[in-house]
mmCIF file of C-alpha atoms in Angstrom:
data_model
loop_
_atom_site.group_PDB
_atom_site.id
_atom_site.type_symbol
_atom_site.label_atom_id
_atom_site.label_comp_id
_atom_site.label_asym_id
_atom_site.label_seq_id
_atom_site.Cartn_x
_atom_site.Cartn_y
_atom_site.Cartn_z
ATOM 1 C CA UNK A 1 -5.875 21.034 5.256
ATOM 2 C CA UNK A 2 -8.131 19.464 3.477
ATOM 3 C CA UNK A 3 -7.966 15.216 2.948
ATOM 4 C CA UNK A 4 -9.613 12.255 0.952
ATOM 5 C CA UNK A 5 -8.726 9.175 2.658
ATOM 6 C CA UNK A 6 -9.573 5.872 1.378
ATOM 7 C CA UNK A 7 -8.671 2.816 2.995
ATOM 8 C CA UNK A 8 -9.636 -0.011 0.799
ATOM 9 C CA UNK A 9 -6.466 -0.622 -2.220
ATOM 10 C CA UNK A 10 -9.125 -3.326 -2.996
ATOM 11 C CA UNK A 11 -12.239 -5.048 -2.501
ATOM 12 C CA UNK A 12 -14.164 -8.049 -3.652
ATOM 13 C CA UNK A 13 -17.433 -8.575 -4.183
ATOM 14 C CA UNK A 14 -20.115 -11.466 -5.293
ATOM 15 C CA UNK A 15 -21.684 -11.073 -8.604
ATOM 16 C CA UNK A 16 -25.543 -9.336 -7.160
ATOM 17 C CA UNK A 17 -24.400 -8.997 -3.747
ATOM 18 C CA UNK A 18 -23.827 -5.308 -2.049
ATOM 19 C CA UNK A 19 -20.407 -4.127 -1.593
ATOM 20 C CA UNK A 20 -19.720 -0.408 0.211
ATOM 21 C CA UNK A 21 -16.205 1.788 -0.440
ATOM 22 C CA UNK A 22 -14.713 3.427 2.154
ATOM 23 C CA UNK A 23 -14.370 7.279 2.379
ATOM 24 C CA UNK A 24 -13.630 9.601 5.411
ATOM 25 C CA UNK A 25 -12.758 13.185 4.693
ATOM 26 C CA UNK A 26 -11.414 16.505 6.963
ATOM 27 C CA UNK A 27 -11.896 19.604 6.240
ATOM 28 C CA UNK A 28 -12.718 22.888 8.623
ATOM 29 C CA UNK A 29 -15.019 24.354 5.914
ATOM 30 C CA UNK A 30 -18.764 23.388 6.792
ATOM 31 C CA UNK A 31 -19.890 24.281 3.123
ATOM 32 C CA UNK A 32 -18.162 21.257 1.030
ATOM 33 C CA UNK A 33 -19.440 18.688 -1.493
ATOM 34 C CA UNK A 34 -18.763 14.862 -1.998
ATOM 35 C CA UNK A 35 -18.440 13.148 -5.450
ATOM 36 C CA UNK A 36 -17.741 9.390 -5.985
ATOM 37 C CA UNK A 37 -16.157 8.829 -9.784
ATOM 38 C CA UNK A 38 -15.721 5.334 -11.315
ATOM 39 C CA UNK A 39 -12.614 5.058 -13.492
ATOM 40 C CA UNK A 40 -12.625 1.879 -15.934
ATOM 41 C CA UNK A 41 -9.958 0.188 -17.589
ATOM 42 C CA UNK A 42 -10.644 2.294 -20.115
ATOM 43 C CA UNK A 43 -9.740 5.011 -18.446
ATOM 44 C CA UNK A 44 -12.389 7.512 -18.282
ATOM 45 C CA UNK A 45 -13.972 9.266 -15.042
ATOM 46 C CA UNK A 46 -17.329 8.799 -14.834
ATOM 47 C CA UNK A 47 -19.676 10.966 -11.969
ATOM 48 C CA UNK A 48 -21.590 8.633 -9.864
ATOM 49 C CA UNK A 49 -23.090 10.688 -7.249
ATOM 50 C CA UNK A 50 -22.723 13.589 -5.304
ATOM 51 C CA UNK A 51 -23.478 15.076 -1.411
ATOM 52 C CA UNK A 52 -23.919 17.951 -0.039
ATOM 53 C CA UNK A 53 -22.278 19.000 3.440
ATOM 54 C CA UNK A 54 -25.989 20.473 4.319
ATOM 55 C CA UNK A 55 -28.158 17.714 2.575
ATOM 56 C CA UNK A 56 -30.423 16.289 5.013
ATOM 57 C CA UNK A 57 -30.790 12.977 3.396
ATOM 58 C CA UNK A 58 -28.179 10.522 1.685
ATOM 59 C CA UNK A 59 -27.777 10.899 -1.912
ATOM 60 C CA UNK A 60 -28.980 7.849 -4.061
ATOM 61 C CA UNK A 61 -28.586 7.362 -7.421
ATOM 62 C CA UNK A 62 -30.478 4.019 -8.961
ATOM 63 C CA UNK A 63 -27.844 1.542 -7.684
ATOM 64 C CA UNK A 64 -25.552 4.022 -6.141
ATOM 65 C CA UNK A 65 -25.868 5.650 -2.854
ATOM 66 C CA UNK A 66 -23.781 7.223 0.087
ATOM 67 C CA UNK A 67 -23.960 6.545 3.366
ATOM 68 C CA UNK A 68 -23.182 9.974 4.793
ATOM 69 C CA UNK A 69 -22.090 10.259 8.312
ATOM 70 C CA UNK A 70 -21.478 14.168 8.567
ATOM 71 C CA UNK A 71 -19.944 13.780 12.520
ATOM 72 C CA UNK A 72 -17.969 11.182 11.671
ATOM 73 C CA UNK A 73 -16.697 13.064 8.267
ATOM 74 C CA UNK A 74 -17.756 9.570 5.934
ATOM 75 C CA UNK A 75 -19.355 9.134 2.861
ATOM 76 C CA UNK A 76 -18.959 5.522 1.905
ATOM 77 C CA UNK A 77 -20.590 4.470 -1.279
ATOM 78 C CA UNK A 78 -22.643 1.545 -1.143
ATOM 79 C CA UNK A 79 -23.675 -0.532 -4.611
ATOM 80 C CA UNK A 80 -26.326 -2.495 -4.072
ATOM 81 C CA UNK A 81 -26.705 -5.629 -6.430
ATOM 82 C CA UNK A 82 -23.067 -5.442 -8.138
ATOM 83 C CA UNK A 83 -22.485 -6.038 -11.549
ATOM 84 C CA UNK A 84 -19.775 -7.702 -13.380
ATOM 85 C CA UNK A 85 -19.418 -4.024 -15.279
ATOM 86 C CA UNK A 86 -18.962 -2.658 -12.129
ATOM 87 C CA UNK A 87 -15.265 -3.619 -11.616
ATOM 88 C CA UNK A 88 -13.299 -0.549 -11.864
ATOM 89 C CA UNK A 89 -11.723 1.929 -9.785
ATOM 90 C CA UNK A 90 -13.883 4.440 -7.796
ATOM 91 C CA UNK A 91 -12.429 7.435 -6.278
ATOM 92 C CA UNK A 92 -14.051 9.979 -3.737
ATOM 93 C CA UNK A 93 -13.262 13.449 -3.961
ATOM 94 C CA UNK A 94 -14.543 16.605 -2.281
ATOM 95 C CA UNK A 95 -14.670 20.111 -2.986
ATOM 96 C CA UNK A 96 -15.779 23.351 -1.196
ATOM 97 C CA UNK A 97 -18.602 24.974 -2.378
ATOM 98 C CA UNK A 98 -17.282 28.628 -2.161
ATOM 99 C CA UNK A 99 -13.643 27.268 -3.835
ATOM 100 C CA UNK A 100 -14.719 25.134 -6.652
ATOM 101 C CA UNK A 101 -11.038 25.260 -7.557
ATOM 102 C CA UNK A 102 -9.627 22.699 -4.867
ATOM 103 C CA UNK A 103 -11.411 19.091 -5.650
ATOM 104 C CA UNK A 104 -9.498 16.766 -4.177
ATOM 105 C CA UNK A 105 -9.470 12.913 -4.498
ATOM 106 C CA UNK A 106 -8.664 9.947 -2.676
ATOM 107 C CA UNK A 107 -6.340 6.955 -3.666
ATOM 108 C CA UNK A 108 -8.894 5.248 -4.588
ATOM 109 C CA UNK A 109 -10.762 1.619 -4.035
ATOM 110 C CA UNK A 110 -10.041 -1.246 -6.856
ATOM 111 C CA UNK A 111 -13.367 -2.655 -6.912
ATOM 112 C CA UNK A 112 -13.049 -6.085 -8.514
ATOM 113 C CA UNK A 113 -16.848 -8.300 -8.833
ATOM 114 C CA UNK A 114 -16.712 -12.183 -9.124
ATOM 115 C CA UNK A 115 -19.385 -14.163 -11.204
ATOM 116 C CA UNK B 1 -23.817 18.748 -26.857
ATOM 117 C CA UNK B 2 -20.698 17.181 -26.688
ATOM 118 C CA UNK B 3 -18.536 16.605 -23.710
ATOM 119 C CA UNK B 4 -15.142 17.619 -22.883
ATOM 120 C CA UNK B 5 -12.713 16.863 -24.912
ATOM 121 C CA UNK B 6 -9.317 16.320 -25.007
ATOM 122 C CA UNK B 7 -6.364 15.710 -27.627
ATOM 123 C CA UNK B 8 -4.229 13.409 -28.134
ATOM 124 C CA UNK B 9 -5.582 11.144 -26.205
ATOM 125 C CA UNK B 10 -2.017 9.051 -26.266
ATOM 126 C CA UNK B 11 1.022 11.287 -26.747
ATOM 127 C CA UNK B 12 4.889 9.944 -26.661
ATOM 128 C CA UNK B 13 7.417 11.922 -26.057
ATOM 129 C CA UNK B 14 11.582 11.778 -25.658
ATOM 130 C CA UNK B 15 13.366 13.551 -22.780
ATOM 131 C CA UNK B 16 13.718 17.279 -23.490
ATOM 132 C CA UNK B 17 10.613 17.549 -26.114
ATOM 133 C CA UNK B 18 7.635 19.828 -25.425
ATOM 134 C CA UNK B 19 4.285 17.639 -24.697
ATOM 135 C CA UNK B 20 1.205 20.084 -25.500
ATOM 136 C CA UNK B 21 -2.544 18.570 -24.456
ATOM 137 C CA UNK B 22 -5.578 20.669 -25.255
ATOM 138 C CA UNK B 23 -8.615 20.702 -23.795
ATOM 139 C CA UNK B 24 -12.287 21.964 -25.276
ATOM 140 C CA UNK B 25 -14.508 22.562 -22.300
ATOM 141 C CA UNK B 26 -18.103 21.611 -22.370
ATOM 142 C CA UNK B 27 -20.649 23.911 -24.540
ATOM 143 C CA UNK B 28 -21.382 26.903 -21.853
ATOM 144 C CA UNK B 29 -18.390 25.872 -19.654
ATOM 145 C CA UNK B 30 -15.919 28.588 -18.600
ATOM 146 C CA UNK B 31 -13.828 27.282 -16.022
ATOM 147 C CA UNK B 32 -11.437 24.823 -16.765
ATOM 148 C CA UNK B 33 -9.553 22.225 -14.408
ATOM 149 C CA UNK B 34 -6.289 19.987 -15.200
ATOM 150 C CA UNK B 35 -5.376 16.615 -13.066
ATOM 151 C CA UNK B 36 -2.527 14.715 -13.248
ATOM 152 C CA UNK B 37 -3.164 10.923 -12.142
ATOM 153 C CA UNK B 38 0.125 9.252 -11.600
ATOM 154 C CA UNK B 39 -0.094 4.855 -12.723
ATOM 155 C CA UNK B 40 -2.199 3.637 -9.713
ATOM 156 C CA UNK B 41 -3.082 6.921 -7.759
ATOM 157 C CA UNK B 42 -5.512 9.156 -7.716
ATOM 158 C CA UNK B 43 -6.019 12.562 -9.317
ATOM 159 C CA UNK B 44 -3.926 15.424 -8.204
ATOM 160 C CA UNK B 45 -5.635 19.060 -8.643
ATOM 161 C CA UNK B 46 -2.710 21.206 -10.688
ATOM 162 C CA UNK B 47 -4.673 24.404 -11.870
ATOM 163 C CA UNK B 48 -7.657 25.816 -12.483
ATOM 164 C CA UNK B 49 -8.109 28.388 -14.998
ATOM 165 C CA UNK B 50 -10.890 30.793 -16.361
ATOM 166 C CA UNK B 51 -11.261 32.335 -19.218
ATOM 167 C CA UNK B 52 -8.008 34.264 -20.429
ATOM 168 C CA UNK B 53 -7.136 34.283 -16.195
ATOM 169 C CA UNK B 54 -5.066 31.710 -14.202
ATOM 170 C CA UNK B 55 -6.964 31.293 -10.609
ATOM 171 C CA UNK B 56 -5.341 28.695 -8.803
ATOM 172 C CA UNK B 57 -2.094 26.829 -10.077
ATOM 173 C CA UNK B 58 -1.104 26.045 -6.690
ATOM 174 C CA UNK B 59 -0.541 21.992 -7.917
ATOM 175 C CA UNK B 60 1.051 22.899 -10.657
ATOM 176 C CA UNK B 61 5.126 22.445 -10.113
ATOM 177 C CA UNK B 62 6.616 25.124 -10.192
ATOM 178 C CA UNK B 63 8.980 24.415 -13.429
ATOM 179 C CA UNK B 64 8.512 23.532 -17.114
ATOM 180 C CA UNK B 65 4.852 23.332 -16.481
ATOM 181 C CA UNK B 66 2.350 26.226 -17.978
ATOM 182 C CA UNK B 67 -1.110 26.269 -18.782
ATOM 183 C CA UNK B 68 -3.545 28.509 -20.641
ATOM 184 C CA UNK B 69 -7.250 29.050 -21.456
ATOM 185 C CA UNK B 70 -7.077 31.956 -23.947
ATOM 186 C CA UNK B 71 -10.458 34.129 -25.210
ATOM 187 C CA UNK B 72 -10.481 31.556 -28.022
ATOM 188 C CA UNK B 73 -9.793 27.938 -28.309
ATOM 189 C CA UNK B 74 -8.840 25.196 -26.226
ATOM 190 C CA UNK B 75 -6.949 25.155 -22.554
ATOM 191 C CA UNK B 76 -3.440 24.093 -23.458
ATOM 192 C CA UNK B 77 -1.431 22.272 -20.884
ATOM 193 C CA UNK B 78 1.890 22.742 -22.065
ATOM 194 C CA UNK B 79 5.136 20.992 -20.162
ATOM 195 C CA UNK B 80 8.592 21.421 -21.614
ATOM 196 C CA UNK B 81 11.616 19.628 -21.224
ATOM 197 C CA UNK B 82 9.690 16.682 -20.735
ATOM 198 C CA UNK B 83 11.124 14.156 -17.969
ATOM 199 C CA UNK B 84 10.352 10.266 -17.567
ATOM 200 C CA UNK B 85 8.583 11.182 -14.308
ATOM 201 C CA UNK B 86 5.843 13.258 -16.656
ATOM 202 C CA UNK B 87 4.413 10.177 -18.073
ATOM 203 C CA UNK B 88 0.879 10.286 -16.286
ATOM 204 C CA UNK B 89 -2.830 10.101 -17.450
ATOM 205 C CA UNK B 90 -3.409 13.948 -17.973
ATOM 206 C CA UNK B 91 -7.404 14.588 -16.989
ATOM 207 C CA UNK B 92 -8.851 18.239 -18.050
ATOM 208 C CA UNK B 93 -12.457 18.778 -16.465
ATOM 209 C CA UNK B 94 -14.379 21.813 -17.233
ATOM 210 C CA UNK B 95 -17.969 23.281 -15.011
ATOM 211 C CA UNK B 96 -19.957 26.170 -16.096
ATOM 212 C CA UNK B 97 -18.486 28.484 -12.948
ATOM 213 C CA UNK B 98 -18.794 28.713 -9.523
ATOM 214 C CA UNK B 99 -22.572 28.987 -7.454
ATOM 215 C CA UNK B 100 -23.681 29.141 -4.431
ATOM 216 C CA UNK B 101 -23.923 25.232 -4.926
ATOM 217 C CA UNK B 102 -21.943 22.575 -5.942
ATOM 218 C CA UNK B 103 -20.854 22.707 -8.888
ATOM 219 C CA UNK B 104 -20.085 19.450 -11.037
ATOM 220 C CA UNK B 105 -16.630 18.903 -12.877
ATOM 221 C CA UNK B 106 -17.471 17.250 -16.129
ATOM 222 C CA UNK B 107 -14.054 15.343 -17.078
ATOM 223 C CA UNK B 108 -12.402 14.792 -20.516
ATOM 224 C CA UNK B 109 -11.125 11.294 -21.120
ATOM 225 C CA UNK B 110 -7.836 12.069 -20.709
ATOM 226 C CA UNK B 111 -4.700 12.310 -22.316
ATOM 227 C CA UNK B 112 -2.170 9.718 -21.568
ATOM 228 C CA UNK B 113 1.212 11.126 -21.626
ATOM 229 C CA UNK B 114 4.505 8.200 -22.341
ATOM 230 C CA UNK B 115 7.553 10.018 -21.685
ATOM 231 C CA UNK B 116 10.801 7.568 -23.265
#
């Protein structure tokens, strides 16, 4: 079966420090993506950045990027100089490649950043 | 090109009405997703439709709950009898089909579903 596990309810971080989220993932299916989504108070899902089961190098998107560990089924997202905009909820999800049908998320990380 | 969307985006409902929330899929998009998120979870896959075809409602319970994504117009997630339980944050998310790649999921904002 396939499983999003996130182990963080919450974090804190410092206003321009780097904070990383938590993700580990199991699945028997070798061909499988990773997404990280921020969710707002507002409400909305918002992509953030996605990996590939066969990328050779971690995915980075301006402050975004994931620290995939393929053997040990991670993909923690790491935010390097955190903004105050950047409290919200972030979720990581994963879905097969072959089976776009099954994306599945974790409980997700309430990210909260002090000034 | 606008993005999905999806109406009401607040809908309140008494025990035992019908709750209908439509979603319009992204310009060029043909497959269509719905998510329920439950206050302080995360989302829960509950079917996955294509054009005019259902092709995966295994999240979907198996009473009172229906969904559609006919030739012409919007999906329609359509839950009768509506129970307290229902209230949730209903996401729709839509992608232009499967690949050989990944495939992104472009989500609606949402339609936020108060059951009294």
């Amino acid at each position: 079966a396939q499983k999003i596990t996130q182990t963080q309810p919450g974090m804190f971080v410092q206003e321009k420090e780097a904070v990383t989220l938590d993700c580990t993932y199991d699945t028997s299916d070798p061909s499988y993506g990773l997404f990280w989504y921020k969710q707002p108070s507002s409400g909305e899902m918002i992509f953030l950045i996605y990996q590939g089961s066969y990328d050779q190098q971690n995915a980075t998107e301006g402050r975004y990027s994931l620290n995939f560990q393929k053997a040990r089924k991670s993909a923690n997202l790491v935010i390097s100089a955190s903004q105050l905009g950047d409290s919200a909820m972030y979720f990581c999800a994963m879905s097969h490649v072959f089976a776009n049908n099954d994306m599945r998320f974790g409980a997700g990380t309430r990210l909260t950043v002090k000034p | 090109n606008a993005g999905v969307m999806q109406n009401p985006r607040h809908l309140v409902r008494r025990r035992g009405q019908e709750a209908r929330l439509r979603c319009s899929p992204m310009k060029g998009h043909s497959h269509v997703y719905w998510y329920r998120q439950l206050p302080e979870e995360g989302l829960k896959f509950m079917v996955y439709l294509q054009k005019e075809n259902i092709i995966d409602e295994s999240g979907m319970p198996k009473e009172r709950f229906s969904a559609e994504f006919p030739k012409e117009g919007p999906s329609i997630l359509r839950i009768q009898q509506v129970v307290r339980g229902d209230s949730a944050a209903y996401f729709c998310a839509s992608s232009q089909g499967q690949a050989l790649s990944y495939n992104e999921q472009f989500f609606g904002p949402g339609t936020r579903l108060t059951v009294l």
